[in-house]
Coordinates of C-alpha atoms in Angstrom, one line a residue:
Chain A
M20 CA 45.8 23.2 -56.0
S21 CA 44.2 26.0 -57.8
F22 CA 40.9 27.2 -59.1
T23 CA 40.1 26.7 -62.8
F24 CA 37.8 29.1 -64.3
H25 CA 36.0 28.7 -67.6
A26 CA 37.3 31.2 -69.9
P27 CA 34.7 33.4 -71.4
T28 CA 33.8 32.5 -74.9
P29 CA 35.6 34.8 -77.3
R30 CA 33.2 37.2 -79.0
E31 CA 32.9 36.9 -82.7
T32 CA 33.1 40.3 -84.1
A33 CA 31.1 41.2 -87.1
E34 CA 34.2 41.7 -89.2
S35 CA 35.8 38.4 -88.4
S36 CA 32.8 36.3 -89.3
K37 CA 32.1 38.4 -92.4
G38 CA 35.5 37.5 -93.7
R39 CA 34.8 33.8 -93.4
R40 CA 31.5 33.9 -95.2
G41 CA 30.9 33.8 -98.9
E42 CA 30.5 37.0 -100.9
D43 CA 27.4 35.7 -102.7
M44 CA 25.1 36.7 -100.0
D45 CA 23.0 39.9 -100.1
I46 CA 24.7 42.4 -97.8
D47 CA 21.6 43.2 -95.7
E48 CA 20.7 39.6 -95.3
E49 CA 24.2 38.7 -94.4
F50 CA 24.4 41.4 -91.8
A51 CA 21.2 40.4 -90.2
Q52 CA 22.5 36.8 -90.0
I53 CA 25.7 37.9 -88.5
Q54 CA 23.9 40.0 -85.9
A55 CA 21.6 37.2 -85.0
K56 CA 24.6 34.8 -84.7
A57 CA 26.7 37.2 -82.7
S58 CA 23.9 38.0 -80.3
M59 CA 23.3 34.3 -79.9
K60 CA 26.9 33.5 -79.2
D61 CA 27.6 36.4 -76.9
M62 CA 24.8 35.5 -74.7
A63 CA 27.0 32.7 -73.2
V64 CA 28.8 35.1 -70.9
H65 CA 27.6 38.5 -72.0
V66 CA 27.9 41.0 -69.2
V67 CA 26.1 44.3 -69.5
T68 CA 25.9 47.3 -67.2
P69 CA 23.0 49.8 -66.8
G70 CA 22.2 51.9 -69.8
E71 CA 24.0 49.6 -72.2
V72 CA 22.3 48.8 -75.5
I73 CA 21.7 45.0 -75.7
T74 CA 20.2 45.0 -79.2
S75 CA 18.7 47.6 -81.5
D76 CA 16.8 44.8 -83.4
T77 CA 13.1 45.5 -82.9
A78 CA 12.3 41.8 -83.3
F79 CA 13.3 41.2 -79.7
M80 CA 11.0 41.5 -76.6
R81 CA 12.2 43.0 -73.4
G82 CA 12.3 40.8 -70.3
H83 CA 13.3 41.4 -66.7
G84 CA 16.2 43.8 -66.2
T85 CA 15.7 45.6 -69.4
Y86 CA 13.8 48.6 -70.7
I87 CA 13.1 50.0 -74.2
E88 CA 14.1 53.4 -75.3
Q89 CA 14.0 54.6 -78.9
E90 CA 13.2 51.1 -80.1
K91 CA 16.4 49.7 -78.5
V92 CA 16.5 47.1 -75.7
L93 CA 18.7 48.5 -73.0
S94 CA 19.9 46.9 -69.8
S95 CA 18.8 48.4 -66.4
L96 CA 21.1 46.1 -64.3
A97 CA 24.6 44.9 -64.2
G98 CA 24.4 41.2 -65.0
V99 CA 24.4 38.5 -67.6
V100 CA 22.2 38.6 -70.7
E101 CA 19.9 35.6 -71.1
R102 CA 17.9 34.9 -74.2
V103 CA 14.9 32.6 -74.7
N104 CA 13.8 32.7 -78.3
K105 CA 12.9 36.4 -78.8
L106 CA 12.8 37.3 -75.1
I107 CA 15.9 39.1 -73.8
S108 CA 16.4 39.5 -70.1
V109 CA 19.3 40.5 -67.8
K110 CA 19.9 38.4 -64.7
P111 CA 21.6 40.3 -62.0
L112 CA 24.4 38.5 -60.2
H113 CA 23.5 39.6 -56.7
T114 CA 20.0 40.6 -55.8
R115 CA 17.1 40.1 -53.4
Y116 CA 15.0 36.9 -53.7
T117 CA 12.4 36.7 -56.4
G118 CA 10.1 33.8 -55.7
E119 CA 8.1 31.3 -57.8
I120 CA 5.1 29.3 -56.7
G121 CA 6.3 26.1 -55.1
D122 CA 9.5 27.4 -53.7
V123 CA 10.7 26.2 -50.3
V124 CA 11.7 29.2 -48.3
V125 CA 13.0 29.8 -44.8
G126 CA 11.8 32.9 -43.1
R127 CA 11.5 34.8 -39.9
I128 CA 8.2 36.0 -38.4
T129 CA 8.3 39.8 -38.2
E130 CA 4.8 40.7 -37.2
V131 CA 1.5 39.0 -36.1
A132 CA -1.4 40.8 -37.7
Q133 CA -5.1 40.2 -38.4
K134 CA -5.4 36.5 -39.4
R135 CA -1.9 36.5 -40.8
W136 CA 1.8 36.6 -40.0
K137 CA 4.3 38.7 -41.8
V138 CA 7.4 36.8 -42.7
D139 CA 10.8 38.2 -43.7
V140 CA 12.0 36.1 -46.6
S141 CA 14.6 38.5 -47.8
A142 CA 12.4 39.5 -50.7
R143 CA 11.5 43.1 -51.6
S144 CA 8.5 43.0 -49.2
D145 CA 7.6 40.7 -46.4
A146 CA 5.7 37.5 -47.3
I147 CA 2.4 36.7 -45.8
L148 CA 1.4 33.5 -44.0
M149 CA -2.4 33.4 -43.6
L150 CA -3.9 31.7 -40.5
S151 CA -5.9 29.7 -43.0
S152 CA -2.8 28.2 -44.6
V153 CA -1.3 26.6 -41.5
N154 CA -2.0 23.3 -39.9
L155 CA -3.7 23.3 -36.5
P156 CA -1.8 21.4 -33.7
G157 CA -2.9 17.9 -33.5
G158 CA -3.7 17.8 -37.2
V159 CA -7.4 18.6 -36.7
Q160 CA -9.1 19.6 -39.9
R161 CA -11.6 22.4 -39.3
R162 CA -12.3 26.0 -40.2
K163 CA -10.2 28.5 -38.2
Q164 CA -12.3 30.2 -35.6
E165 CA -12.0 33.4 -33.6
S166 CA -10.4 31.4 -30.8
D167 CA -7.6 30.4 -33.1
E168 CA -7.2 34.0 -34.1
L169 CA -6.7 34.9 -30.5
Q170 CA -4.0 32.3 -29.9
M171 CA -2.0 33.0 -33.1
R172 CA 1.1 33.8 -31.0
N173 CA 1.0 30.3 -29.6
F174 CA 1.6 29.1 -33.1
F175 CA 4.2 31.5 -34.4
M176 CA 5.7 34.4 -32.4
E177 CA 7.7 37.4 -33.7
G178 CA 11.2 36.1 -34.2
D179 CA 10.3 32.5 -34.8
L180 CA 11.9 30.8 -37.8
V181 CA 9.6 28.9 -40.2
V182 CA 10.0 26.9 -43.3
A183 CA 7.2 27.3 -45.7
E184 CA 6.3 27.0 -49.4
V185 CA 5.3 29.9 -51.7
Q186 CA 1.6 29.2 -52.4
A187 CA 0.5 32.3 -54.5
F188 CA 1.2 35.9 -55.2
F189 CA -0.9 38.8 -54.0
S190 CA -1.8 41.5 -56.6
D191 CA 0.9 43.8 -55.3
G192 CA 3.6 41.1 -55.7
A193 CA 3.8 39.9 -52.1
Y194 CA 4.2 36.2 -51.5
S195 CA 1.5 34.1 -49.8
L196 CA 3.1 31.2 -48.0
H197 CA 1.6 28.0 -46.6
T198 CA 2.8 25.4 -44.1
R199 CA 0.1 22.8 -44.8
S200 CA 2.5 19.9 -44.7
L201 CA 4.3 18.2 -41.9
K202 CA 7.6 19.0 -43.7
Y203 CA 6.9 22.7 -43.1
G204 CA 6.5 24.6 -39.9
K205 CA 8.5 26.0 -37.0
L206 CA 12.3 25.5 -37.0
R207 CA 14.1 24.2 -33.9
N208 CA 17.3 22.5 -32.8
G209 CA 19.7 24.4 -35.0
S210 CA 21.3 27.4 -36.4
F211 CA 20.5 29.9 -39.1
I212 CA 22.7 31.1 -42.0
S213 CA 21.9 33.7 -44.6
V214 CA 23.6 33.6 -48.0
S215 CA 23.0 35.4 -51.3
P216 CA 19.7 34.0 -52.8
G217 CA 21.3 33.3 -56.1
L218 CA 23.5 30.7 -54.6
V219 CA 20.7 28.2 -53.8
Q220 CA 19.3 26.7 -57.0
R221 CA 15.9 25.0 -57.5
C222 CA 16.2 21.3 -57.2
K223 CA 14.1 18.2 -56.3
S224 CA 14.4 18.5 -52.6
H225 CA 15.5 21.2 -50.3
F226 CA 15.4 19.1 -47.2
H227 CA 18.6 17.1 -46.7
S228 CA 20.0 14.8 -44.1
L229 CA 23.7 14.7 -44.3
A230 CA 25.9 11.7 -43.3
C231 CA 27.3 13.7 -40.4
G232 CA 24.0 13.6 -38.6
V233 CA 22.9 17.0 -39.5
D234 CA 19.7 18.1 -41.3
V235 CA 19.9 21.0 -43.7
I236 CA 17.0 23.0 -45.2
L237 CA 18.1 25.1 -48.1
G238 CA 15.6 27.9 -48.5
L239 CA 15.5 29.2 -52.0
N240 CA 15.6 32.7 -50.6
G241 CA 19.1 32.2 -49.4
Y242 CA 18.1 31.5 -45.8
I243 CA 19.5 28.1 -44.7
W244 CA 18.6 26.2 -41.6
V245 CA 21.1 23.7 -40.2
S246 CA 19.8 21.5 -37.4
A247 CA 20.4 18.4 -35.4
H248 CA 19.0 15.3 -37.1
V249 CA 15.6 14.2 -35.9
P250 CA 15.0 10.6 -36.9
Q251 CA 11.5 10.4 -38.1
S252 CA 9.2 9.2 -40.7
L253 CA 6.3 11.5 -41.6
D254 CA 3.6 9.5 -39.9
E255 CA 5.5 9.3 -36.6
I256 CA 5.7 13.0 -36.0
D257 CA 4.0 14.1 -32.8
T258 CA 1.5 16.5 -34.3
E259 CA 0.9 18.2 -31.0
Q260 CA 4.5 19.3 -30.9
V261 CA 4.6 21.1 -34.2
Y262 CA 4.4 24.5 -32.6
S263 CA 6.6 23.7 -29.6
N264 CA 9.2 26.2 -28.6
K265 CA 11.5 23.7 -26.9
N266 CA 14.6 22.2 -28.5
K267 CA 15.0 18.5 -28.1
E268 CA 16.9 17.7 -25.0
D269 CA 19.6 15.3 -26.2
I270 CA 21.6 17.5 -28.5
T271 CA 25.1 16.3 -27.6
P272 CA 28.2 18.5 -27.8
V273 CA 29.2 16.3 -30.8
D274 CA 26.0 17.2 -32.6
R275 CA 26.5 20.8 -31.8
E276 CA 29.9 20.8 -33.2
A277 CA 28.7 19.1 -36.4
I278 CA 26.0 21.7 -36.8
A279 CA 28.5 24.5 -36.3
R280 CA 30.9 22.9 -38.7
V281 CA 28.3 22.5 -41.4
A282 CA 27.2 26.1 -40.9
N283 CA 30.8 27.3 -41.3
C284 CA 31.2 25.2 -44.4
I285 CA 28.1 26.8 -45.9
R286 CA 29.5 30.2 -45.0
A287 CA 32.8 29.3 -46.6
L288 CA 31.1 28.2 -49.8
A289 CA 29.0 31.4 -49.9
Q290 CA 32.0 33.5 -49.4
E291 CA 33.6 32.0 -52.5
T292 CA 30.3 32.5 -54.4
M293 CA 29.7 28.8 -55.0
F294 CA 26.4 27.2 -55.6
I295 CA 25.2 25.5 -52.4
N296 CA 23.7 22.0 -52.6
D297 CA 23.8 18.9 -50.4
T298 CA 26.7 17.3 -52.4
I299 CA 29.0 20.2 -52.1
I300 CA 28.2 20.7 -48.4
S301 CA 29.1 17.0 -47.7
F302 CA 32.4 17.4 -49.5
A303 CA 33.1 20.7 -47.8
Y304 CA 32.4 19.0 -44.5
E305 CA 34.9 16.2 -45.2
A306 CA 37.5 18.8 -46.3
S307 CA 36.9 20.8 -43.1
L308 CA 37.6 17.9 -40.8
Q309 CA 41.3 18.6 -41.0
H310 CA 40.8 22.1 -39.5
K311 CA 39.8 23.0 -36.0
L312 CA 36.3 24.3 -35.8
K313 CA 37.4 27.7 -34.5
D314 CA 39.8 28.1 -37.4
M315 CA 37.0 27.9 -39.9
T316 CA 36.2 31.5 -39.7
K317 CA 39.6 32.4 -41.1
R318 CA 39.6 33.5 -44.7
E319 CA 42.4 31.2 -46.0
V320 CA 40.8 28.2 -44.3
M321 CA 37.4 29.0 -45.8
Q322 CA 39.1 29.3 -49.2
S323 CA 40.9 26.0 -49.0
I324 CA 37.7 24.2 -47.8
A325 CA 35.8 25.7 -50.8
Q326 CA 38.6 24.7 -53.2
E327 CA 38.8 21.2 -51.9
A328 CA 35.0 20.8 -52.1
T329 CA 35.0 21.9 -55.8
L330 CA 37.8 19.5 -56.6
A331 CA 35.9 16.7 -55.0
V332 CA 32.8 17.5 -56.9
E333 CA 34.8 17.7 -60.2
N334 CA 36.4 14.3 -59.4
M335 CA 33.0 12.8 -58.7
K336 CA 31.7 14.0 -62.1
G337 CA 34.8 12.5 -63.7
Chain B
M11 CA 45.4 90.0 -49.0
S12 CA 47.3 86.9 -48.3
R13 CA 45.6 84.2 -50.4
V14 CA 46.9 80.8 -51.5
E15 CA 47.9 81.0 -55.1
L16 CA 45.5 78.5 -56.7
L17 CA 47.0 78.6 -60.1
S18 CA 50.7 78.8 -60.6
P19 CA 52.2 80.9 -63.4
E20 CA 52.9 77.6 -65.2
G21 CA 49.2 76.8 -65.1
L22 CA 49.3 74.1 -62.4
R23 CA 47.0 73.9 -59.4
V24 CA 47.8 73.6 -55.7
D25 CA 48.0 69.9 -55.8
G26 CA 50.0 69.9 -59.1
R27 CA 47.1 69.0 -61.4
R28 CA 46.4 70.7 -64.7
P29 CA 43.0 72.5 -64.7
E30 CA 41.3 69.8 -66.7
E31 CA 42.6 66.9 -64.7
L32 CA 40.6 64.7 -62.3
R33 CA 42.1 63.3 -59.1
K34 CA 42.7 59.6 -59.0
I35 CA 39.6 57.5 -58.5
T36 CA 39.8 54.0 -57.0
S37 CA 36.7 52.1 -56.2
T38 CA 35.4 48.7 -55.2
T39 CA 32.0 47.2 -54.7
A40 CA 30.6 44.5 -52.4
V41 CA 32.7 45.7 -49.4
L42 CA 30.0 45.0 -46.8
S43 CA 28.6 41.5 -46.3
Q44 CA 25.3 42.5 -44.6
A45 CA 24.2 45.2 -47.1
D46 CA 22.4 44.3 -50.3
G47 CA 24.9 46.5 -52.2
S48 CA 27.8 48.5 -51.1
A49 CA 30.7 50.5 -52.6
Y50 CA 33.8 52.2 -51.4
L51 CA 35.1 55.1 -53.5
E52 CA 38.3 57.1 -53.1
H53 CA 38.3 60.3 -55.1
G54 CA 41.7 61.8 -54.5
N55 CA 41.7 62.1 -50.7
T56 CA 37.9 62.1 -50.4
K57 CA 36.8 58.7 -49.2
V58 CA 33.2 57.5 -49.2
L59 CA 31.5 54.3 -48.2
A60 CA 28.0 53.7 -49.6
A61 CA 25.6 51.0 -48.4
V62 CA 22.3 50.1 -50.0
Y63 CA 19.6 48.1 -48.3
G64 CA 16.6 47.0 -50.2
P65 CA 14.2 47.0 -51.8
R66 CA 12.8 45.9 -48.5
E67 CA 9.6 46.1 -46.5
A68 CA 9.0 49.8 -45.7
R69 CA 9.6 50.7 -42.1
H70 CA 7.0 53.4 -41.8
R71 CA 3.6 52.3 -43.0
A72 CA 2.4 55.8 -43.6
L73 CA 5.1 56.6 -46.1
V74 CA 4.4 53.5 -48.3
L75 CA 3.6 54.3 -51.9
H76 CA 1.4 51.7 -53.6
D77 CA 2.9 52.1 -57.0
R78 CA 6.6 52.5 -56.4
A79 CA 9.4 52.3 -53.9
I80 CA 10.5 55.1 -51.6
L81 CA 14.1 56.2 -51.6
N82 CA 15.6 57.0 -48.3
V83 CA 19.0 58.6 -48.1
E84 CA 21.0 59.1 -44.9
F85 CA 24.2 61.0 -44.9
N86 CA 26.8 60.8 -42.3
V87 CA 30.2 62.6 -41.9
A88 CA 32.7 60.9 -39.6
P89 CA 34.0 63.3 -36.9
F90 CA 37.6 62.5 -37.9
S91 CA 37.0 63.1 -41.6
T92 CA 37.7 66.8 -41.7
G93 CA 40.8 68.8 -40.8
E94 CA 39.1 70.0 -37.6
R95 CA 37.6 67.2 -35.5
R96 CA 33.9 67.9 -35.1
R97 CA 31.0 65.8 -34.2
R98 CA 27.9 66.6 -36.2
T99 CA 24.4 65.9 -34.9
K100 CA 22.1 63.7 -37.0
N101 CA 19.8 66.7 -37.7
D102 CA 22.6 68.9 -39.1
K103 CA 20.7 70.9 -41.8
R104 CA 23.7 70.8 -44.1
L105 CA 23.8 67.0 -44.0
L106 CA 20.0 66.7 -44.5
E107 CA 20.3 69.0 -47.5
M108 CA 23.1 66.8 -49.0
A109 CA 20.9 63.7 -48.4
S110 CA 18.0 65.3 -50.2
F111 CA 20.2 66.3 -53.1
V112 CA 21.3 62.6 -53.5
K113 CA 17.7 61.5 -53.2
Q114 CA 16.5 63.9 -55.9
T115 CA 19.4 62.9 -58.1
F116 CA 18.4 59.2 -58.0
E117 CA 14.7 59.4 -58.0
P118 CA 14.3 59.8 -61.8
V119 CA 17.0 57.2 -62.6
V120 CA 16.1 54.3 -60.3
I121 CA 13.1 52.5 -61.8
T122 CA 11.1 52.6 -58.6
T123 CA 7.9 51.4 -60.2
L124 CA 9.3 47.9 -60.3
Y125 CA 9.3 47.7 -56.5
P126 CA 5.9 48.9 -55.2
R127 CA 5.3 49.2 -51.5
S128 CA 8.9 48.9 -50.6
Q129 CA 11.8 51.0 -49.5
I130 CA 15.3 51.5 -50.7
D131 CA 17.8 52.8 -48.1
I132 CA 21.0 54.4 -49.2
Y133 CA 23.5 55.1 -46.4
L134 CA 26.5 57.3 -47.2
Q135 CA 29.4 57.7 -44.9
I136 CA 32.2 60.2 -45.5
I137 CA 35.4 58.8 -44.1
Q138 CA 37.7 61.5 -45.3
H139 CA 36.8 64.9 -46.6
D140 CA 38.9 66.7 -49.2
G141 CA 36.4 68.5 -51.4
G142 CA 33.8 67.2 -53.8
T143 CA 31.9 65.1 -51.2
L144 CA 28.6 65.4 -53.1
Q145 CA 30.1 64.1 -56.3
A146 CA 31.9 61.3 -54.5
C147 CA 28.7 60.3 -52.7
I148 CA 26.6 60.2 -55.8
N149 CA 29.2 58.1 -57.6
A150 CA 29.5 55.7 -54.7
A151 CA 25.7 55.5 -54.4
T152 CA 25.4 54.6 -58.1
M153 CA 27.9 51.8 -57.6
A154 CA 26.2 50.5 -54.5
L155 CA 22.8 50.6 -56.2
I156 CA 24.1 48.6 -59.2
D157 CA 25.8 46.2 -56.8
A158 CA 22.4 45.7 -55.0
G159 CA 20.8 44.7 -58.4
I160 CA 18.4 47.6 -58.3
A161 CA 17.1 48.6 -61.8
M162 CA 18.3 52.0 -63.1
T163 CA 18.0 53.4 -66.6
D164 CA 21.6 54.5 -66.6
Y165 CA 24.6 55.3 -64.4
V166 CA 24.5 58.6 -62.6
C167 CA 28.0 60.2 -62.6
A168 CA 28.6 63.4 -60.8
C169 CA 31.5 65.8 -61.1
T170 CA 32.4 69.3 -59.9
A171 CA 34.0 72.1 -61.8
G172 CA 34.7 75.6 -60.9
W173 CA 36.4 78.8 -62.0
V174 CA 39.8 79.0 -60.5
E175 CA 41.4 82.4 -60.9
R176 CA 41.5 82.7 -64.7
E177 CA 40.2 79.5 -66.1
P178 CA 37.7 76.7 -65.6
A179 CA 39.1 73.8 -63.4
L180 CA 37.8 70.3 -62.9
D181 CA 37.2 68.5 -59.6
L182 CA 38.1 71.1 -57.0
N183 CA 39.8 69.9 -53.8
H184 CA 39.3 71.2 -50.3
I185 CA 41.8 74.1 -50.5
E186 CA 40.3 75.3 -53.8
E187 CA 36.7 74.9 -52.5
S188 CA 37.3 76.8 -49.3
S189 CA 39.0 79.8 -50.9
D190 CA 35.9 81.4 -52.4
T191 CA 36.0 79.7 -55.8
S192 CA 32.7 79.4 -57.5
E193 CA 31.9 75.7 -57.8
V194 CA 29.2 73.8 -59.8
T195 CA 28.4 70.1 -59.1
I196 CA 26.4 68.3 -61.8
A197 CA 25.1 64.8 -62.0
M198 CA 24.7 63.3 -65.4
L199 CA 23.4 60.2 -67.1
P200 CA 26.5 59.6 -69.3
K201 CA 24.7 57.6 -72.0
S202 CA 22.0 60.1 -72.8
G203 CA 23.8 63.2 -71.5
K204 CA 20.8 64.2 -69.4
V205 CA 21.6 66.1 -66.3
T206 CA 19.7 65.2 -63.0
L207 CA 21.4 67.6 -60.6
V208 CA 23.0 71.0 -60.9
Q209 CA 24.1 72.5 -57.6
M210 CA 25.9 75.8 -57.2
E211 CA 26.2 77.8 -54.0
S212 CA 28.3 80.7 -55.0
R213 CA 28.3 83.4 -57.7
L214 CA 29.6 82.6 -61.2
H215 CA 29.5 85.0 -64.1
V216 CA 27.0 83.8 -66.6
D217 CA 29.6 84.0 -69.5
K218 CA 31.8 81.5 -67.6
L219 CA 28.9 79.1 -66.8
E220 CA 28.9 77.3 -70.1
D221 CA 32.7 76.5 -70.0
V222 CA 32.4 75.3 -66.4
L223 CA 29.4 73.1 -67.2
S224 CA 30.9 71.5 -70.3
L225 CA 34.1 70.8 -68.4
A226 CA 32.0 69.2 -65.6
G227 CA 30.2 67.2 -68.3
K228 CA 33.5 65.9 -69.6
G229 CA 34.5 64.9 -66.1
C230 CA 31.3 63.0 -65.7
K231 CA 32.0 61.0 -68.9
H232 CA 35.5 60.2 -67.6
I233 CA 34.2 59.1 -64.2
H234 CA 31.7 56.9 -65.9
Q235 CA 34.4 55.0 -67.7
V236 CA 36.3 54.5 -64.4
I237 CA 33.3 53.2 -62.4
D238 CA 31.9 51.2 -65.3
K239 CA 35.2 49.3 -65.4
T240 CA 34.9 48.5 -61.7
I241 CA 31.3 47.3 -62.1
R242 CA 32.0 45.3 -65.2
D243 CA 35.1 43.6 -63.7
R244 CA 33.1 42.6 -60.7
A245 CA 30.2 41.4 -62.7
E246 CA 32.4 39.4 -65.0
E247 CA 34.2 37.9 -62.1
L248 CA 31.0 36.8 -60.5
A249 CA 29.6 35.6 -63.8
R250 CA 32.6 33.4 -64.3
K251 CA 32.4 32.0 -60.8
M252 CA 28.7 31.3 -61.1
A253 CA 28.8 29.9 -64.6
V254 CA 29.0 26.2 -63.9

């Protein structure tokens, strides 16, 4: 069994395509076309490094990861060039989390401040969770009062893990989170894994229940929560218990092993820089069953699990 | 006066190099899993590990700049890295000075205005010392910053050159450094040829300065090619893995 990589698309040099074209075209016009064509094609896997000229055509606009010097668009990062119409941007392959409104993130409370919590979401500054954007225990709907402000630590304490949604940006670029849904809130009964944020892609749902009786929350910031399955429908949740610090009592050794196994599968996938979603985690879990749990931290076992999972996904796609 | 002969009659240096020859450079990035970016660089027998954390929430509220990120460089020399085992305190003035050189070198190149109110930490660890630690640190830090996905206008490549006996020599090793040779370290942006750091701690005749500087500049260009290849290979490998 081996990995198959997509070969990078060969770059079409100006000379080679010039040879194939007719001579009846005006030289300037032809050159412009070649450039446009070359730049379009190269963008498939066009890797640039800092200071490299991406284009000297003034028609293009600079996007993220680029800057303009002497009317040329240059890269400021090592990454892949992406082009949307006239906008050129460079996407770094490994970086901190950059959020968008609506993203589901997992974070850790770092500080309790005036009417707000600071949350580490592995972004370039801590996100902010306002007291006004959390639900009160018991689901009471009312304005937050001073008494609520005084018992903020009863809701979230430093070190607590939360799952939340990005609600807005502050003017300095910090994220404002909210947990105004029963899906969001404090995390219990499980284990935490941090992977590179680029490996979790935006999709319909980031809350998954796997067949092995484990729930997974894939935070878009690369923080992942793997926990014991809590059978529930949204209207059966005990709203008083939303901020409880107690794990449920009946987490059996079997459940614990499943959690650890899924967590190790995710680590294995992350180590092989593979995108993480519920399908591939399930396949990796199945592939991991032939290994002992304690062997799953070994490099070669991680590799083989990741490989088998890729193959399984490819087979499924046909 | 019994001195080591730094340049043989055939024109070879103590370690057998020609005057305009660099030592062998090997480098890798992403060596640490916890850091946002990291690099390991061997420059001859000088070995450096660089780790970059950030941009992240600034640790000291008072230092926060509202329009850009602050750079923080910490420099550490392992006790076993030098010929003579010696533990250095954290406040060793020499180390603090080196750290501030690195900081000043990167401040104009890293586009800090993109990361307001945050902090970028660069930790440098010398594992083995054989001359040219500053150049090795700057080169390793460049790679680690790029690996961390931090925006920079260009690479920063550093190289030393000095005047050994009768001619300019590139990339001095520890023996050459410690026998009273005048040595210049420069850090350069290889694409534009701009220089962000020139450091010299000994006397050098002004007539010789130009030769030494231009030689160091050539060295920087060469180092750029070497580290650009490492960065590019790594980026292409990741891009291929992630292009599904």
